[in-house]
Structure formats: C-alpha cells, structure tokens
Coordinates of C-alpha atoms in Angstrom, one line a residue:
M242 CA 58.4 187.8 63.3
K243 CA 59.1 189.9 66.4
S244 CA 56.8 192.1 68.3
V245 CA 56.3 195.9 68.0
R246 CA 57.9 196.2 71.4
Y247 CA 61.0 194.5 70.1
Y248 CA 61.4 197.0 67.2
L249 CA 60.7 200.0 69.5
L250 CA 63.3 198.8 72.0
V251 CA 65.9 198.3 69.3
L252 CA 65.2 201.7 67.7
L253 CA 65.4 203.4 71.1
A254 CA 68.7 201.7 71.9
L255 CA 70.1 202.9 68.5
V256 CA 69.2 206.6 68.9
P257 CA 72.4 207.7 70.5
A258 CA 74.6 205.7 68.1
L259 CA 72.7 207.0 65.1
A260 CA 73.0 210.6 66.3
A261 CA 76.7 210.3 66.8
A262 CA 77.4 208.4 63.6
Q263 CA 75.2 210.3 61.2
P264 CA 75.0 214.1 61.7
P265 CA 71.9 215.8 60.3
G266 CA 72.0 216.2 56.5
V267 CA 75.0 213.8 56.0
P268 CA 74.3 210.8 53.7
D269 CA 74.9 207.2 54.8
S270 CA 78.4 206.3 55.6
V271 CA 80.7 203.5 54.4
V272 CA 84.2 202.4 55.0
V273 CA 87.0 202.1 52.5
T274 CA 89.2 199.1 53.4
V275 CA 92.8 198.7 52.2
E276 CA 95.3 196.2 53.5
G277 CA 93.1 195.5 56.6
M278 CA 92.7 199.2 57.5
A279 CA 89.3 200.8 57.4
Y280 CA 88.8 204.5 56.6
G281 CA 85.4 206.2 57.2
A282 CA 83.7 207.8 54.2
Y283 CA 80.5 209.4 53.1
V284 CA 78.4 208.3 50.1
A285 CA 77.7 210.9 47.5
T286 CA 74.1 212.1 47.4
T287 CA 74.0 212.2 43.6
T288 CA 75.5 208.7 42.7
P289 CA 74.1 205.2 43.0
P290 CA 73.7 204.0 46.6
I291 CA 76.2 201.5 48.1
N292 CA 74.2 198.7 49.7
R293 CA 76.6 195.8 48.9
P294 CA 80.4 195.6 49.0
I295 CA 82.3 197.0 46.0
G296 CA 85.5 195.1 45.4
P297 CA 88.1 194.1 46.2
L298 CA 89.3 196.0 43.1
P299 CA 92.6 197.6 42.3
L300 CA 93.0 201.1 44.0
V301 CA 94.4 203.5 41.3
A302 CA 95.3 207.2 41.8
A303 CA 94.1 209.2 38.8
E304 CA 96.6 211.1 36.7
P305 CA 96.1 214.0 36.9
F306 CA 95.1 213.6 40.5
D307 CA 92.1 216.0 40.3
A308 CA 90.7 214.2 37.2
C309 CA 89.5 217.6 35.9
D310 CA 89.4 218.5 32.2
A311 CA 91.2 221.7 32.8
S312 CA 94.2 219.8 34.1
G313 CA 94.4 217.7 31.0
P314 CA 93.1 214.3 29.8
L315 CA 93.5 211.2 32.0
Q316 CA 96.9 209.6 31.4
N317 CA 96.4 206.2 33.0
L318 CA 93.2 205.0 31.3
D319 CA 94.4 201.3 31.2
E320 CA 94.9 201.3 35.0
L321 CA 91.7 203.0 35.8
D322 CA 89.6 200.6 33.9
G323 CA 87.9 198.2 36.4
S324 CA 89.4 200.0 39.4
I325 CA 88.4 202.0 42.4
A326 CA 89.7 205.4 41.4
L327 CA 91.3 207.7 44.0
V328 CA 91.2 211.5 43.3
T329 CA 91.5 214.8 45.2
R330 CA 88.9 217.4 45.8
G331 CA 89.0 220.7 43.9
A332 CA 89.6 222.3 40.5
C333 CA 86.3 221.2 39.0
T334 CA 82.8 219.9 40.0
F335 CA 82.3 216.5 41.6
T336 CA 80.1 215.5 38.7
E337 CA 82.9 216.3 36.2
K338 CA 85.4 214.2 38.1
I339 CA 83.1 211.2 38.5
E340 CA 81.9 211.2 34.9
N341 CA 85.5 211.4 33.6
L342 CA 86.5 208.4 35.8
A343 CA 83.4 206.5 34.9
S344 CA 84.2 207.0 31.2
A345 CA 87.6 205.6 31.9
G346 CA 86.0 202.4 33.3
A347 CA 86.3 203.0 37.0
E348 CA 83.8 201.0 39.1
A349 CA 83.8 203.5 42.0
V350 CA 85.4 206.8 43.0
V351 CA 87.0 207.9 46.3
I352 CA 87.5 211.7 46.6
A353 CA 90.0 212.8 49.2
N354 CA 89.5 216.1 51.0
N355 CA 92.1 218.7 50.1
D356 CA 91.7 220.7 53.4
M357 CA 95.0 220.3 55.2
D358 CA 93.8 222.7 58.0
N359 CA 91.1 220.2 58.9
P360 CA 92.9 216.9 58.1
D361 CA 90.3 214.6 59.7
E362 CA 87.2 216.3 58.3
L363 CA 84.8 214.5 55.9
F364 CA 82.7 216.4 53.4
V365 CA 79.5 215.8 51.5
I366 CA 79.7 215.2 47.7
G367 CA 76.9 217.1 46.1
G368 CA 75.8 217.8 42.6
T369 CA 72.9 218.0 40.3
P370 CA 71.0 215.2 38.5
P371 CA 71.4 213.2 36.4
M372 CA 73.4 210.9 38.6
P373 CA 76.8 209.8 37.4
V374 CA 76.7 206.1 36.7
V375 CA 79.2 204.9 39.3
P376 CA 79.2 205.3 43.1
A377 CA 81.4 207.9 44.8
V378 CA 82.5 208.4 48.4
S379 CA 84.5 211.1 50.2
V380 CA 87.3 210.6 52.7
S381 CA 89.3 213.0 54.9
Y382 CA 92.6 214.5 53.9
N383 CA 94.5 212.2 56.3
S384 CA 92.7 209.1 54.9
G385 CA 93.5 210.2 51.4
Q386 CA 97.2 210.5 52.3
A387 CA 97.1 207.0 53.9
L388 CA 95.6 205.6 50.7
L389 CA 98.3 207.2 48.6
D390 CA 101.0 205.9 51.0
A391 CA 99.6 202.4 50.5
L392 CA 100.2 202.8 46.8
L393 CA 103.8 203.7 47.2
F394 CA 104.6 200.1 48.0
G395 CA 103.0 198.8 44.8
P396 CA 99.6 197.8 43.6
T397 CA 97.0 197.2 46.2
D398 CA 93.2 196.4 46.3
A399 CA 90.5 198.3 48.0
T400 CA 86.9 197.5 49.1
I401 CA 84.1 199.9 49.8
R402 CA 81.6 198.4 52.3
P403 CA 78.4 199.8 53.8
S404 CA 78.9 200.8 57.4
L405 CA 76.2 203.1 58.9
P406 CA 74.4 202.7 61.2
C407 CA 76.4 199.8 62.4
G408 CA 79.7 201.8 62.6
L409 CA 83.0 200.0 62.3
V410 CA 81.9 197.2 64.6
S411 CA 80.7 195.1 61.6
H412 CA 81.9 193.9 58.2
F413 CA 80.3 192.1 55.3
L414 CA 81.6 188.8 54.1
S415 CA 80.4 187.4 50.8
T416 CA 80.8 184.9 48.0
D417 CA 79.4 185.2 44.5
V418 CA 76.0 184.0 45.7
V419 CA 75.7 184.7 49.5
L420 CA 76.4 187.6 51.8
T421 CA 76.3 188.1 55.6
T422 CA 77.3 190.7 58.2
I423 CA 79.8 189.9 61.0
F424 CA 79.7 191.9 64.3
S425 CA 82.4 192.3 66.9
D426 CA 80.2 191.1 69.8
G427 CA 79.0 187.6 68.6
F428 CA 76.1 188.7 66.4
I429 CA 75.8 187.5 62.9
G430 CA 73.5 189.2 60.4
D431 CA 70.6 191.4 60.7
T432 CA 67.8 193.1 58.6
P433 CA 66.7 196.7 58.0
S434 CA 63.6 196.1 60.2
A435 CA 65.7 195.0 63.2
F436 CA 69.1 196.7 63.9
I437 CA 69.0 198.4 60.5
C438 CA 72.2 196.6 59.4
P439 CA 71.4 194.6 56.3
P440 CA 71.9 191.9 55.3
G441 CA 71.2 189.1 57.7
F442 CA 72.1 186.2 55.4
E443 CA 71.5 186.9 51.7
F444 CA 71.2 184.4 48.9
M445 CA 71.1 185.7 45.3
G446 CA 69.8 189.0 46.6
E447 CA 67.2 187.6 48.9
N448 CA 67.6 187.9 52.7
G449 CA 66.5 184.9 54.8
L450 CA 67.9 185.8 58.3
A451 CA 66.7 188.4 60.8
V452 CA 69.5 188.0 63.4
G453 CA 71.9 185.3 64.5
S454 CA 74.4 184.9 67.3
V455 CA 77.2 182.7 68.7
L456 CA 76.0 180.7 71.7
L457 CA 77.8 179.3 74.7
G458 CA 75.9 177.0 77.1
Q459 CA 76.7 175.3 80.4
V460 CA 74.6 173.7 83.1
S461 CA 75.5 174.1 86.8
G462 CA 73.2 172.2 89.2
P463 CA 69.6 173.0 88.4
D464 CA 70.5 176.2 86.5
T465 CA 71.4 176.7 82.8
T466 CA 73.5 179.5 81.5
V467 CA 73.5 180.5 77.9
I468 CA 75.6 183.5 76.6
G469 CA 74.8 185.1 73.3
S470 CA 71.0 185.5 73.4
P471 CA 70.2 187.5 70.2
Y472 CA 67.4 189.6 71.9
V473 CA 69.6 191.0 74.7
Y474 CA 70.1 194.7 73.9
E475 CA 73.3 195.0 75.9
P476 CA 75.6 192.4 74.3
E477 CA 76.6 189.5 76.5
Y478 CA 80.0 189.3 74.9
T479 CA 82.7 191.9 75.1
A480 CA 84.8 192.5 72.0
T481 CA 88.5 192.4 72.9
A482 CA 89.9 193.5 69.5
P483 CA 88.6 195.2 66.3
I484 CA 87.3 193.1 63.5
R485 CA 90.3 192.1 61.4
S486 CA 90.3 191.3 57.7
L487 CA 92.2 188.2 56.8
S488 CA 94.0 187.8 53.4
P489 CA 95.0 184.7 51.6
P490 CA 96.9 182.5 51.5
F491 CA 95.1 180.8 54.4
E492 CA 96.4 177.7 56.2
P493 CA 94.8 174.3 55.5
P494 CA 92.0 173.4 55.3
F495 CA 91.2 177.0 54.1
E496 CA 93.8 177.3 51.4
E497 CA 91.2 177.7 48.7
F498 CA 89.2 180.4 50.4
D499 CA 89.3 183.9 49.1
E500 CA 88.6 186.1 52.1
G501 CA 88.1 186.0 55.8
L502 CA 87.4 188.0 59.0
E503 CA 88.6 187.5 62.5
V504 CA 86.7 188.6 65.6
V505 CA 87.7 188.1 69.2
F506 CA 85.2 188.4 72.1
V507 CA 84.9 187.1 75.6
S508 CA 82.1 185.9 77.9
E509 CA 83.0 187.3 81.3
D510 CA 80.3 185.2 82.9
L511 CA 81.8 181.9 81.8
G512 CA 85.4 183.0 81.4
V513 CA 85.5 181.8 77.8
E514 CA 87.2 183.8 75.0
I515 CA 86.0 183.0 71.5
T516 CA 88.1 183.7 68.4
E517 CA 85.7 183.6 65.5
R518 CA 87.1 183.2 62.0
A519 CA 84.6 183.5 59.2
S520 CA 85.8 182.4 55.7
A521 CA 84.2 182.7 52.3
R522 CA 85.1 181.2 48.9
D523 CA 83.8 182.5 45.5
A524 CA 81.0 180.5 44.0
D525 CA 80.1 178.7 47.3
A526 CA 76.6 179.1 48.7
F527 CA 77.9 178.9 52.3
I528 CA 80.2 180.8 54.7
V529 CA 82.2 178.9 57.3
F530 CA 82.6 179.9 60.9
D531 CA 85.4 178.6 63.1
L532 CA 84.7 179.2 66.8
H533 CA 87.9 178.7 68.8
A534 CA 86.8 178.6 72.5
E535 CA 89.5 179.1 75.1
N536 CA 89.1 178.7 78.9
T537 CA 90.6 181.8 80.4
T538 CA 89.9 180.8 84.0
D539 CA 92.1 179.1 86.5
S540 CA 89.9 176.0 86.8
T541 CA 88.4 173.4 84.5
L542 CA 85.2 174.1 82.7
T543 CA 83.0 171.0 82.2
G544 CA 79.9 170.4 80.1
L545 CA 80.4 173.4 77.8
Y546 CA 78.4 173.6 74.5
V547 CA 79.1 175.8 71.5
G548 CA 76.5 176.7 68.9
L549 CA 74.7 179.1 66.6
F550 CA 71.3 180.7 66.9
A551 CA 69.4 182.0 63.9
D552 CA 66.1 183.8 63.7
F553 CA 65.2 182.9 60.1
A554 CA 62.9 185.1 58.0
V555 CA 62.3 183.5 54.6
G556 CA 59.7 185.2 52.5
D557 CA 56.8 185.7 54.8
G558 CA 58.8 185.1 57.9
E559 CA 55.8 184.4 60.1
Q560 CA 54.8 181.5 57.9
N561 CA 58.0 179.4 57.7
L562 CA 58.6 175.7 58.0
G563 CA 61.9 173.9 58.8
G564 CA 63.7 170.7 59.2
F565 CA 66.9 168.9 60.0
D566 CA 69.2 166.8 57.8
A567 CA 71.2 164.3 59.9
G568 CA 73.6 163.5 57.1
T569 CA 74.9 167.1 56.9
H570 CA 73.9 168.3 60.5
L571 CA 71.9 171.0 58.8
V572 CA 68.9 172.8 60.4
Y573 CA 67.1 174.9 57.8
A574 CA 64.0 177.0 57.1
Y575 CA 61.9 177.8 54.1
A576 CA 58.6 179.4 53.1
P577 CA 55.8 176.9 52.1
S578 CA 54.3 179.5 49.8
S579 CA 55.0 181.7 46.8
T580 CA 56.7 184.3 48.9
S581 CA 60.1 182.6 48.5
T582 CA 61.5 179.4 47.0
S583 CA 64.9 179.7 48.7
Y584 CA 66.1 177.7 51.7
F585 CA 68.4 179.0 54.5
G586 CA 70.1 177.1 57.2
M587 CA 73.1 176.4 59.4
A588 CA 75.2 173.3 59.7
A589 CA 77.7 171.9 62.2
L590 CA 80.8 170.7 60.3
A591 CA 83.3 168.0 61.0
V592 CA 81.4 166.2 63.8
D593 CA 80.0 162.7 64.0
E594 CA 76.7 164.1 65.3
V595 CA 75.4 167.3 66.8
A596 CA 74.7 167.6 70.5
G597 CA 71.3 169.2 69.8
W598 CA 69.2 171.2 67.5
T599 CA 65.8 172.9 67.5
L600 CA 63.2 174.8 65.6
A601 CA 61.1 176.8 67.9
T602 CA 59.0 180.0 68.3
D603 CA 60.2 181.1 71.8
E604 CA 59.8 184.8 71.4
D605 CA 62.3 185.7 74.1
A606 CA 64.8 182.9 73.4
A607 CA 65.1 182.1 77.2
D608 CA 68.2 180.4 78.5
G609 CA 66.3 177.1 79.1
S610 CA 65.0 176.8 75.5
L611 CA 68.4 177.8 74.1
Y612 CA 70.1 175.3 76.2
R613 CA 67.7 172.5 75.1
G614 CA 68.5 173.5 71.5
L615 CA 72.2 173.2 72.1
T616 CA 71.9 169.8 73.8
T617 CA 68.7 168.0 72.7
P618 CA 67.4 166.8 69.3
G619 CA 64.4 168.6 68.1
A620 CA 61.6 168.0 65.6
P621 CA 60.6 169.5 62.2
L622 CA 57.9 172.1 62.4
A623 CA 54.4 170.7 61.7
E624 CA 52.7 174.1 61.0
P625 CA 54.0 177.3 59.4
Q626 CA 55.2 179.8 62.0
D627 CA 58.0 182.1 62.9
V628 CA 61.2 180.0 62.9
R629 CA 64.0 180.3 65.4
A630 CA 66.7 177.7 65.2
V631 CA 69.7 176.4 67.3
V632 CA 72.4 173.9 66.5
G633 CA 75.1 172.9 69.0
V634 CA 78.1 170.7 69.6
G635 CA 79.6 169.4 72.9
P636 CA 79.9 168.7 75.7
L637 CA 83.5 170.1 75.9
D638 CA 85.6 169.8 79.1
L639 CA 88.4 172.5 79.0
A640 CA 91.2 172.6 81.5
A641 CA 92.6 176.1 82.5
G642 CA 94.1 177.6 79.3
E643 CA 92.8 174.8 77.1
A644 CA 90.9 175.5 73.9
A645 CA 88.7 173.6 71.4
T646 CA 87.3 174.5 68.0
A647 CA 83.7 174.1 66.8
R648 CA 83.0 174.7 63.1
F649 CA 79.7 175.8 61.5
A650 CA 78.4 177.1 58.2
L651 CA 75.6 179.4 57.1
V652 CA 74.2 177.6 54.0
A653 CA 71.6 178.5 51.4
G654 CA 70.1 177.0 48.3
A655 CA 67.5 177.5 45.6
D656 CA 65.4 174.5 46.9
E657 CA 65.7 171.7 49.4
A658 CA 67.9 169.5 47.1
A659 CA 70.2 172.5 46.6
I660 CA 70.7 173.4 50.2
L661 CA 71.4 169.8 51.1
T662 CA 74.0 169.7 48.3
N663 CA 75.6 172.9 49.4
A664 CA 75.7 171.7 53.1
A665 CA 77.3 168.4 51.9
A666 CA 79.9 170.5 50.0
A667 CA 80.7 172.4 53.1
Q668 CA 81.0 169.1 55.1
S669 CA 83.3 167.6 52.5
L670 CA 85.9 170.3 53.1
F671 CA 86.2 169.3 56.8
P672 CA 85.8 165.6 57.0
V673 CA 85.3 163.8 60.3
A674 CA 88.3 161.9 61.4
A675 CA 88.5 158.5 59.8
E676 CA 88.4 156.6 63.0
A677 CA 85.1 158.2 63.9
A678 CA 83.4 157.4 60.5
P679 CA 81.1 154.3 60.3
L680 CA 82.5 151.6 58.1
E681 CA 79.3 150.1 56.8
G682 CA 77.8 151.6 53.7
I683 CA 80.4 154.3 53.4
V684 CA 80.9 155.9 49.9
V685 CA 84.2 157.4 48.8
L686 CA 84.0 160.0 46.1
G687 CA 87.4 160.1 44.4
P688 CA 88.8 163.3 42.8
V689 CA 87.5 164.4 39.4
Y690 CA 90.2 164.1 36.8
P691 CA 91.2 166.3 35.0
N692 CA 90.1 169.3 37.1
P693 CA 89.7 171.9 35.7
L694 CA 88.2 170.2 32.6
S695 CA 87.2 171.5 29.2
R696 CA 85.2 168.7 27.5
S697 CA 85.2 165.5 29.6
A698 CA 86.4 164.0 32.9
T699 CA 86.3 160.8 35.0
V700 CA 84.6 160.6 38.4
S701 CA 85.4 157.6 40.6
L702 CA 83.1 156.2 43.3
T703 CA 83.9 153.4 45.8
L704 CA 81.3 151.6 47.9
V705 CA 82.1 149.3 50.9
E706 CA 78.9 147.4 50.3
A707 CA 76.3 147.1 47.5
Q708 CA 73.6 149.7 47.7
R709 CA 71.6 152.2 45.8
A710 CA 73.7 155.3 44.9
T711 CA 73.3 158.5 42.9
L712 CA 76.0 160.6 41.4
T713 CA 74.7 164.0 40.3
V714 CA 76.3 167.3 39.1
Y715 CA 74.9 170.7 40.2
D716 CA 75.7 174.3 39.4
V717 CA 76.4 176.8 42.1
L718 CA 72.7 177.7 42.4
G719 CA 71.9 174.1 43.2
R720 CA 70.3 173.3 39.8
R721 CA 70.9 169.7 38.7
V722 CA 72.8 169.8 35.3
A723 CA 73.7 166.1 34.9
T724 CA 73.0 162.7 36.5
L725 CA 75.9 160.2 36.1
H726 CA 74.3 157.3 37.9
D727 CA 71.0 156.6 39.8
G728 CA 70.5 153.0 40.9
L729 CA 72.0 149.9 42.5
L730 CA 75.8 149.6 42.6
A731 CA 77.9 146.6 43.6
A732 CA 80.6 147.0 46.3
G733 CA 83.9 148.1 44.9
H734 CA 85.4 150.8 42.7
H735 CA 83.4 152.4 39.8
R736 CA 84.3 155.0 37.2
F737 CA 81.8 157.4 35.4
A738 CA 82.3 159.7 32.5
L739 CA 81.3 163.3 32.8
A740 CA 80.7 165.0 29.5
A741 CA 81.0 168.7 30.0
A742 CA 80.9 169.9 26.4
E743 CA 77.4 171.5 26.9
L744 CA 78.2 173.0 30.3
P745 CA 79.1 176.7 30.5
S746 CA 82.4 177.6 32.0
G747 CA 82.1 177.9 35.8
V748 CA 82.2 176.0 39.1
Y749 CA 80.1 172.9 39.7
L750 CA 79.6 170.3 42.5
V751 CA 79.6 166.5 42.0
R752 CA 77.5 165.0 44.7
A753 CA 77.4 161.3 45.6
N754 CA 74.6 159.8 47.8
A755 CA 74.6 156.2 49.1
G756 CA 72.3 155.3 52.0
A757 CA 72.7 157.9 54.7
F758 CA 76.1 159.0 53.5
A759 CA 76.8 161.9 51.1
A760 CA 80.0 163.4 49.7
S761 CA 80.8 166.2 47.3
Q762 CA 83.6 167.3 45.0
R763 CA 84.1 170.8 43.5
L764 CA 85.0 170.9 39.8
T765 CA 85.7 173.7 37.4
V766 CA 84.8 173.8 33.7
A767 CA 87.2 176.2 31.9
R768 CA 87.5 176.8 28.2

C-alpha cells in the first residue's frame, strides 16, 4: 500500500477541515437528504453508529410530534413502521423518544431542535446505556422546519448518509451488494486509512479500493499531461456545482436504474468540463459512470483520452494480483491468498476496444505512467504486489464547444467467474453500435420469456456460426445456480428451457459465452 509519508501528508492536509467540521466533543456528522436537499446532522452518542446509508425510507412526522408518553400514545403507528421518524426536541428524554419510535417500527429517528432563538444550531443527543436499538440524529430548528415543509406536499422519502469528515462534498451510491463514495472533484472512493472517508468500493461489506479518480490525458509534443492524479493533495479539478442527487425516472438507457448522482467539475489546464453521472440499480454488482467531457476552449482539442484510475486494496493490499478481460474491457484485482476471495475491477463500456489499460505499482502515479495506462495495453501482474490500475478510451478530437461521453463501471464479484459475469451484465446494458460489432462468431442472447417468471421460462440463443457455447444462470453474488447448455452448437436459432421451481425469488443473470463473445440478460423470479 502507500508509504507512511503519504498518510502523514493526508492527515496534515485534513487537520483544518476536521477542526472546522467536528468541534471537540461533538460526535460524527451525517446528512439527511430529502428531495435532493442535504441537511447537516449529528449522530447520537447512545445509538448505533451510522456507517452506511439508511434509506431511502418514508419520512414520517410522529403524532404527537414530541413522541413522549406524557403527550399521549403515538397515533400514526402504521405510518411510522419502516420509516425515518421526524420528531421535535423537548418534553421527555431522548431515550424515551427513540425507544417509543423504535417500538413503533421506525428504522431511524431525526430529532429537530426546538430552539427558535438559535435556528441553525445543532445539538448533541445524549443519554445513558443501554443504547436504543435504532440510530438517531439531530438537526437544527430550520432544518426541521424544512423537513416538515417537504411533508406538506405529500409523502416523501429521506436518506441518512455518513458525511464527516468528508463534509458535503461527497455522497454514497449503492446497490444491494456494492457501495462507493462520489466526490465533487473527480475522486471516487476512499478508505479509513487514507482520507478517512469510507468506503472506497465495497462488495458485500468488504472494501477493495483505496482511492480512485477520473483521468484526462493529452500529449503535446514530447510532454504528456494527465489531470486527476489521485495522490495530488490539492485537487486538479475544480467543482463547478454541488453534488446533485438524481431521481428516477431516468432517460434510456438508464430507465431501470434506481438512483443516481451528478457531479460537474472542470480541468482548467486542459479546458475540459466533465459532467459525471453515476448510476446504481438494486441487485447489480456494479455502478456505472458516465463521463461527459466538453471542450470549453475556443480551439480544437486533439488526442484527448478519458479514463479511470483505481488503487485497489483487496485483502492484503500489498499482495494483490490482477488481470484484464478483453471481452468485457475489465481490468481487475484480487488477493491470491486467504485474506479475501472477492474480485474488484473497472470496465470501459460500450466501446469496441479500450485505448489502454495497466496494472502497475508506480507509487507516485506520475503523468507518464498514467498516460501509458490510458493509451497502451498492459500485462497481468506476474507477482503479488500493490496494484494500481488504469483503463482509458480515446483518442477524442473535440472542436470548440463539442462534447463526447465515455462510460465506465466499477464492478465486483465473489470470484473471477462472478466478476466477469457482472462486467458482461454491465456491458449488455450499453451495447456497441451494430456496425462496429464483428460478424463472425457473434452470439445473440434473446430475451427471457416470461420475465418475471415463477416456475419456468424459455431462453433463446442465436449463433452466426457453429461453435462451442455455454449458457449459465448466476445469482447476484455471482454463484452459478444452473447450466442450460455447455458444448458445441450449430449455427442458427436455439431455445432452452429454464426451470426455476427450485430458485428462490430474486434477481438472476443469464450469461451466454461463445468464443470471445459474451452477453447477459437480467431475469427476475417472483412468486
């Protein structure tokens, strides 16, 4: 992993921010997000910690609003069950409020300050053990009023997300199985041992990424310029707008996605503004990043490359191996030991081929090595070591005011087969244009019918030429649950029966492999 000097520099750089964001004696802070607005909050010292997002869940104001026994029993028990409960401070102890709401089924509690003379003041929720069983946070009087105002227009959802010490410049984005952190200045992910903003990129509770970043590269004469080096303590991008939460319905091809974030930042050195849209969908083991790069200069930019950098840290992060899968444009890392069985990687989506990729151990991630990673094919690591990876697309030539989009995904899996399956599932959502696809040996995986299914379905597969093919069903953790075919198939159209009577309800992936080509379909078993 990184040197002691690296950690010291990071911690020194953070001292002013930490001092400003976390006064002495005040517990870690979070944000309560409602309808795209974030309200600062403090976590109670006597309730469970909040180290993952809670929600989105219905925001419900307790009736009576103080949730105290002296004011009478709770009147809206049905609404409070499964909610984030909103109450006001005062009239009884914090412990009594929280326990009453937990008994009603609330998943978390937001307590608004009742001090109108200090409307922006936060307060510390204290109490005595034992801890109430649900987390609680405090917000200011003004924030409480804003949350109440949001409820005047009808039901709304809320999310409580960890914030400190990152402040409001970062947000979490998650699915049922993966979770990452999005920053406003091009960084993606982190770990407690680096910028103290977990997680980097988490799969089933395990983190596999130290720090990642968006890269822009260009060569001019003998010199290379790369913007977005992850070890530059003064960010090389300037945020031009706060992080914005996106709500469905999303436009195609993201219409099935459940949540998203938008970040806008600019490289003043290259004159390129990037609009980064990160999107997540429940049950997927990947998060998609759209990087919309616009030339803001008055002249044409030539030879521009867009990519992602990742400092992977799987298990024993100093003893990682890694490789590249050409079929899915996935560069990945794993631990060749008992410290972890998970795989973590990043894939370039909707391209014929990547411009470059690398797995390296360059401690400083110098411009030259990053540029080679964006533009030159690399090689798998032969010996376990600290893995840093790059994947890039390009070159892009952008006239003044012109823009282009590069699409990537952070991907994880329980083993190598699983991460390749999950990368193929991400690729299948954003197919390469038909005219760019090779004709020989192509496999077309038709839609599963019916879908959703309860007991059985039909899966169709078409081959342009005879070849060996496999048709396999995986669950969302990448475990194979059924093999529909494994062997030689003639050219033409084929149908296979999928018996799902023994499969639990949930989301699955059907994956077809034929030669170097792979395709996936998502299916749902529902009973």
